[in-house]
mmCIF file of C-alpha atoms in Angstrom:
data_model
loop_
_atom_site.group_PDB
_atom_site.id
_atom_site.type_symbol
_atom_site.label_atom_id
_atom_site.label_comp_id
_atom_site.label_asym_id
_atom_site.label_seq_id
_atom_site.Cartn_x
_atom_site.Cartn_y
_atom_site.Cartn_z
ATOM 1 C CA SER A 1 3.443 -19.047 -9.529
ATOM 2 C CA GLY A 2 6.496 -17.404 -11.149
ATOM 3 C CA SER A 3 4.395 -15.373 -13.882
ATOM 4 C CA MET A 4 3.165 -13.426 -11.533
ATOM 5 C CA ARG A 5 6.228 -11.312 -11.598
ATOM 6 C CA ALA A 6 5.702 -10.287 -15.074
ATOM 7 C CA THR A 7 5.723 -6.268 -15.900
ATOM 8 C CA ASP A 8 2.691 -6.232 -18.063
ATOM 9 C CA VAL A 9 0.442 -5.765 -15.540
ATOM 10 C CA LYS A 10 2.419 -2.370 -13.758
ATOM 11 C CA PRO A 11 4.405 -2.366 -11.876
ATOM 12 C CA SER A 12 4.280 -6.382 -11.647
ATOM 13 C CA ARG A 13 1.306 -8.251 -12.009
ATOM 14 C CA ILE A 14 1.979 -9.290 -8.000
ATOM 15 C CA VAL A 15 1.889 -5.777 -6.881
ATOM 16 C CA ALA A 16 -0.641 -5.027 -9.243
ATOM 17 C CA ALA A 17 -2.850 -7.517 -7.153
ATOM 18 C CA GLN A 18 -2.208 -7.250 -3.969
ATOM 19 C CA THR A 19 -2.702 -3.275 -4.142
ATOM 20 C CA ALA A 20 -6.207 -4.366 -5.331
ATOM 21 C CA ALA A 21 -6.368 -6.599 -2.688
ATOM 22 C CA LYS A 22 -6.019 -4.673 0.021
ATOM 23 C CA ALA A 23 -8.125 -1.941 -1.899
ATOM 24 C CA PHE A 24 -10.923 -4.320 -1.920
ATOM 25 C CA LEU A 25 -10.471 -4.904 2.027
ATOM 26 C CA THR A 26 -10.849 -1.583 2.627
ATOM 27 C CA GLU A 27 -14.108 -1.136 1.079
ATOM 28 C CA LEU A 28 -15.540 -3.884 2.713
ATOM 29 C CA PRO A 29 -18.025 -3.615 6.519
ATOM 30 C CA ARG A 30 -15.277 -3.984 9.051
ATOM 31 C CA SER A 31 -17.726 -6.568 10.262
ATOM 32 C CA VAL A 32 -16.861 -8.864 7.069
ATOM 33 C CA LYS A 33 -14.653 -11.622 7.838
ATOM 34 C CA VAL A 34 -11.507 -12.340 5.497
ATOM 35 C CA GLY A 35 -9.192 -15.147 5.000
ATOM 36 C CA ILE A 36 -6.532 -15.284 2.179
ATOM 37 C CA VAL A 37 -5.710 -18.750 0.694
ATOM 38 C CA ALA A 38 -2.769 -18.609 -1.417
ATOM 39 C CA PHE A 39 -1.953 -21.239 -4.181
ATOM 40 C CA ALA A 40 0.437 -22.223 -6.523
ATOM 41 C CA GLY A 41 2.112 -25.391 -6.818
ATOM 42 C CA SER A 42 -0.266 -26.214 -4.185
ATOM 43 C CA ALA A 43 -2.704 -24.394 -1.239
ATOM 44 C CA GLN A 44 -2.303 -23.477 1.870
ATOM 45 C CA VAL A 45 -3.983 -20.766 3.979
ATOM 46 C CA ALA A 46 -2.196 -17.422 4.234
ATOM 47 C CA GLN A 47 -4.379 -16.178 6.795
ATOM 48 C CA ILE A 48 -8.359 -17.682 8.631
ATOM 49 C CA PRO A 49 -11.168 -15.671 8.589
ATOM 50 C CA THR A 50 -10.374 -12.220 10.750
ATOM 51 C CA VAL A 51 -12.060 -9.268 10.843
ATOM 52 C CA ASN A 52 -8.045 -7.642 11.673
ATOM 53 C CA ARG A 53 -7.176 -5.527 8.235
ATOM 54 C CA GLU A 54 -3.694 -4.861 9.515
ATOM 55 C CA ASP A 55 -3.647 -9.243 10.103
ATOM 56 C CA LEU A 56 -5.005 -9.458 6.788
ATOM 57 C CA THR A 57 -2.678 -6.916 4.616
ATOM 58 C CA SER A 58 0.304 -8.816 6.364
ATOM 59 C CA ALA A 59 -0.818 -11.672 4.725
ATOM 60 C CA ILE A 60 -0.988 -10.297 1.476
ATOM 61 C CA ASP A 61 2.389 -9.153 2.229
ATOM 62 C CA ARG A 62 4.156 -11.882 2.838
ATOM 63 C CA PHE A 63 2.862 -13.889 -0.650
ATOM 64 C CA GLN A 64 5.725 -15.908 -1.821
ATOM 65 C CA LEU A 65 6.141 -16.677 -6.026
ATOM 66 C CA GLN A 66 6.814 -20.354 -6.417
ATOM 67 C CA ARG A 67 5.506 -23.048 -8.985
ATOM 68 C CA GLY A 68 2.879 -23.922 -10.877
ATOM 69 C CA THR A 69 -1.209 -23.181 -10.392
ATOM 70 C CA ALA A 70 -2.953 -25.697 -8.683
ATOM 71 C CA ILE A 71 -6.612 -23.593 -8.501
ATOM 72 C CA GLY A 72 -8.249 -26.721 -7.230
ATOM 73 C CA ASN A 73 -6.627 -27.088 -5.265
ATOM 74 C CA GLY A 74 -6.823 -22.931 -3.693
ATOM 75 C CA ILE A 75 -11.156 -23.889 -4.375
ATOM 76 C CA VAL A 76 -10.991 -26.837 -2.069
ATOM 77 C CA MET A 77 -8.969 -25.566 0.368
ATOM 78 C CA SER A 78 -11.040 -21.999 0.722
ATOM 79 C CA LEU A 79 -13.548 -24.302 1.369
ATOM 80 C CA ALA A 80 -12.693 -26.674 3.883
ATOM 81 C CA THR A 81 -11.017 -23.063 6.032
ATOM 82 C CA LEU A 82 -15.711 -21.865 5.074
ATOM 83 C CA PHE A 83 -16.866 -25.276 6.833
ATOM 84 C CA PRO A 84 -13.936 -26.345 8.997
ATOM 85 C CA ASP A 85 -16.283 -28.891 10.163
ATOM 86 C CA ALA A 86 -17.302 -30.557 6.634
ATOM 87 C CA GLY A 87 -15.094 -33.048 7.042
ATOM 88 C CA ILE A 88 -13.673 -31.355 3.338
ATOM 89 C CA ASP A 89 -9.420 -33.277 3.024
ATOM 90 C CA LEU A 90 -7.756 -31.732 -0.060
ATOM 91 C CA GLN A 91 -4.541 -34.395 0.852
ATOM 92 C CA ALA A 92 -7.110 -37.412 0.363
ATOM 93 C CA LEU A 93 -9.230 -35.773 -2.587
ATOM 94 C CA GLN A 94 -5.040 -35.178 -4.406
ATOM 95 C CA THR A 95 -4.381 -38.832 -3.237
ATOM 96 C CA GLY A 96 -7.735 -39.945 -4.961
ATOM 97 C CA ARG A 97 -6.538 -38.586 -7.973
ATOM 98 C CA ASP A 98 -3.563 -40.290 -8.100
ATOM 99 C CA ARG A 99 -4.578 -43.314 -7.762
ATOM 100 C CA GLN A 100 -6.607 -45.636 -9.814
ATOM 101 C CA ARG A 101 -9.747 -44.319 -10.970
ATOM 102 C CA GLY A 102 -11.307 -46.823 -8.934
ATOM 103 C CA LEU A 103 -10.233 -45.353 -6.027
ATOM 104 C CA ALA A 104 -10.854 -42.065 -6.769
ATOM 105 C CA ILE A 105 -15.084 -43.210 -7.053
ATOM 106 C CA ASP A 106 -15.175 -44.967 -3.955
ATOM 107 C CA GLU A 107 -12.691 -41.733 -2.127
ATOM 108 C CA ALA A 108 -14.872 -38.982 -3.451
ATOM 109 C CA LYS A 109 -18.364 -40.658 -2.566
ATOM 110 C CA LYS A 110 -17.176 -40.683 1.270
ATOM 111 C CA GLU A 111 -16.400 -37.345 1.201
ATOM 112 C CA THR A 112 -20.499 -36.526 -0.668
ATOM 113 C CA LYS A 113 -22.139 -38.586 1.834
ATOM 114 C CA ALA A 114 -21.207 -36.378 4.694
ATOM 115 C CA PHE A 115 -24.182 -33.051 3.303
ATOM 116 C CA THR A 116 -26.861 -32.737 1.029
ATOM 117 C CA PRO A 117 -25.906 -30.508 -1.755
ATOM 118 C CA VAL A 118 -28.127 -26.933 -1.614
ATOM 119 C CA ALA A 119 -28.842 -24.736 -4.930
ATOM 120 C CA PRO A 120 -25.843 -23.599 -6.399
ATOM 121 C CA GLY A 121 -25.723 -19.671 -5.220
ATOM 122 C CA SER A 122 -28.033 -20.123 -2.502
ATOM 123 C CA PHE A 123 -25.390 -19.748 0.716
ATOM 124 C CA ASN A 124 -25.550 -16.302 1.222
ATOM 125 C CA SER A 125 -22.808 -16.632 4.143
ATOM 126 C CA ALA A 126 -19.656 -16.401 2.385
ATOM 127 C CA ALA A 127 -18.274 -15.984 -1.720
ATOM 128 C CA ILE A 128 -15.089 -16.827 -2.742
ATOM 129 C CA ILE A 129 -12.973 -14.717 -4.674
ATOM 130 C CA LEU A 130 -10.254 -16.930 -6.765
ATOM 131 C CA LEU A 131 -7.475 -14.384 -8.908
ATOM 132 C CA THR A 132 -5.113 -15.810 -11.506
ATOM 133 C CA ASP A 133 -3.483 -14.925 -13.881
ATOM 134 C CA GLY A 134 -2.458 -18.671 -15.887
ATOM 135 C CA GLN A 135 -4.007 -22.025 -16.707
ATOM 136 C CA ARG A 136 -4.412 -25.560 -13.596
ATOM 137 C CA THR A 137 -1.002 -27.326 -14.175
ATOM 138 C CA THR A 138 -1.331 -29.138 -11.479
ATOM 139 C CA GLY A 139 -3.906 -30.332 -9.008
ATOM 140 C CA VAL A 140 -7.919 -31.315 -8.889
ATOM 141 C CA ASP A 141 -9.073 -30.260 -11.218
ATOM 142 C CA SER A 142 -11.068 -26.848 -11.455
ATOM 143 C CA LEU A 143 -13.852 -27.852 -12.647
ATOM 144 C CA GLU A 144 -14.874 -30.520 -9.719
ATOM 145 C CA ALA A 145 -13.185 -27.991 -6.934
ATOM 146 C CA ALA A 146 -16.079 -26.376 -8.429
ATOM 147 C CA LYS A 147 -18.562 -28.348 -8.185
ATOM 148 C CA MET A 148 -17.558 -29.113 -5.271
ATOM 149 C CA ALA A 149 -18.677 -25.064 -3.963
ATOM 150 C CA ALA A 150 -21.622 -25.244 -6.361
ATOM 151 C CA ASP A 151 -22.877 -28.032 -4.408
ATOM 152 C CA ARG A 152 -22.180 -26.634 -1.052
ATOM 153 C CA GLY A 153 -24.473 -22.861 -2.561
ATOM 154 C CA VAL A 154 -21.029 -20.799 -2.491
ATOM 155 C CA ARG A 155 -20.731 -18.643 -5.524
ATOM 156 C CA ILE A 156 -17.086 -17.720 -6.477
ATOM 157 C CA TYR A 157 -15.965 -14.959 -8.639
ATOM 158 C CA THR A 158 -12.722 -15.168 -10.879
ATOM 159 C CA VAL A 159 -10.860 -12.585 -11.777
ATOM 160 C CA GLY A 160 -8.693 -13.420 -14.542
ATOM 161 C CA ILE A 161 -5.394 -11.330 -14.566
ATOM 162 C CA GLY A 162 -2.681 -10.339 -17.712
ATOM 163 C CA THR A 163 -2.652 -12.210 -21.153
ATOM 164 C CA VAL A 164 -5.743 -13.946 -22.341
ATOM 165 C CA ASP A 165 -4.209 -14.813 -26.276
ATOM 166 C CA GLY A 166 -0.392 -16.297 -24.321
ATOM 167 C CA GLU A 167 2.841 -14.619 -24.674
ATOM 168 C CA THR A 168 6.275 -15.197 -23.646
ATOM 169 C CA ILE A 169 7.520 -13.352 -20.710
ATOM 170 C CA GLY A 170 10.811 -13.262 -20.018
ATOM 171 C CA PHE A 171 12.408 -12.226 -15.984
ATOM 172 C CA GLU A 172 15.970 -12.740 -14.271
ATOM 173 C CA GLY A 173 17.524 -14.556 -17.398
ATOM 174 C CA TRP A 174 14.879 -17.686 -18.059
ATOM 175 C CA SER A 175 11.268 -17.085 -20.273
ATOM 176 C CA MET A 176 7.906 -18.697 -19.831
ATOM 177 C CA ARG A 177 4.871 -19.099 -22.150
ATOM 178 C CA VAL A 178 1.987 -18.477 -20.173
ATOM 179 C CA ARG A 179 -2.070 -17.590 -21.696
ATOM 180 C CA LEU A 180 -4.608 -16.986 -18.679
ATOM 181 C CA ASP A 181 -7.265 -19.756 -19.517
ATOM 182 C CA GLU A 182 -10.644 -17.588 -19.176
ATOM 183 C CA GLU A 183 -12.628 -21.022 -20.703
ATOM 184 C CA THR A 184 -12.291 -22.789 -17.811
ATOM 185 C CA LEU A 185 -12.380 -19.367 -15.097
ATOM 186 C CA LYS A 186 -15.890 -17.948 -16.896
ATOM 187 C CA ALA A 187 -17.011 -22.276 -16.542
ATOM 188 C CA ILE A 188 -15.972 -22.313 -12.757
ATOM 189 C CA ALA A 189 -18.054 -18.434 -12.389
ATOM 190 C CA ALA A 190 -20.920 -20.353 -14.071
ATOM 191 C CA LYS A 191 -21.381 -23.041 -12.119
ATOM 192 C CA THR A 192 -21.286 -21.182 -9.184
ATOM 193 C CA GLN A 193 -23.637 -18.641 -10.320
ATOM 194 C CA ALA A 194 -21.350 -16.054 -9.900
ATOM 195 C CA GLU A 195 -19.498 -13.765 -12.579
ATOM 196 C CA TYR A 196 -16.325 -13.745 -14.552
ATOM 197 C CA TYR A 197 -14.293 -10.410 -14.594
ATOM 198 C CA TYR A 198 -10.698 -9.999 -16.735
ATOM 199 C CA ALA A 199 -8.279 -7.535 -15.150
ATOM 200 C CA GLY A 200 -5.886 -6.590 -18.053
ATOM 201 C CA THR A 201 -4.182 -3.379 -16.587
ATOM 202 C CA ALA A 202 -3.309 -2.617 -12.256
ATOM 203 C CA ASP A 203 -6.578 0.167 -12.916
ATOM 204 C CA ASP A 204 -8.788 -2.745 -13.788
ATOM 205 C CA LEU A 205 -7.943 -4.796 -11.543
ATOM 206 C CA LYS A 206 -9.001 -2.220 -8.647
ATOM 207 C CA LYS A 207 -12.526 -1.424 -10.525
ATOM 208 C CA VAL A 208 -13.147 -5.269 -10.675
ATOM 209 C CA TYR A 209 -12.847 -4.970 -6.570
ATOM 210 C CA GLU A 210 -14.500 -2.580 -6.174
ATOM 211 C CA THR A 211 -17.548 -4.467 -8.222
ATOM 212 C CA LEU A 212 -16.994 -7.150 -6.061
ATOM 213 C CA SER A 213 -17.075 -5.258 -2.767
ATOM 214 C CA SER A 214 -20.421 -2.709 -4.058
ATOM 215 C CA ARG A 215 -22.068 -6.154 -4.516
ATOM 216 C CA LEU A 216 -20.927 -8.154 -1.298
ATOM 217 C CA THR A 217 -23.525 -6.563 1.397
ATOM 218 C CA VAL A 218 -24.431 -8.112 4.614
ATOM 219 C CA GLU A 219 -27.298 -9.012 5.849
ATOM 220 C CA LYS A 220 -28.806 -10.211 8.938
#
């Protein structure tokens, strides 16, 4: 989101995040496929899962800052990318939320019929790493999305960047108040049997990604 322009993490939150993500890629075994989902007011796949590190780096460099923080949409889009045949439809979930409560429940039932929930954290073939500097402002509820991941056994490692207390940041003639929603990020990680990391500075951010890459090992 636009708050990633803030310079409390040098040289800016977005550049620090991009640098750390690239550092993470270099730490991973070349055989590990990585995909990238970008989210602001909506979520889209920036790069389908691939072992091509150059394509991934290019996708990271192309991030565009926009308004809004749809954390839940980012998680759902990640799940849809990991399980392309599972019929996970972000649009239907979104539409369901915007309609009456009864219809939303019906749509949710359709979604869950397609699979049998497994134990949280039991899917060892993939994980999601979620990096954000704010709190959800739109889209699917973050914890509803986390439950979808937990039901599929997928762990979501959450990384918070920026200020926890909330502060007003200004740039290019306008200002906005931003606060990192640590409680929700901790809850997402806990629900999926993963961990939450707080990255206050660019160096911390790199350390977090190094820690993660040492945890995500490949087993046949």
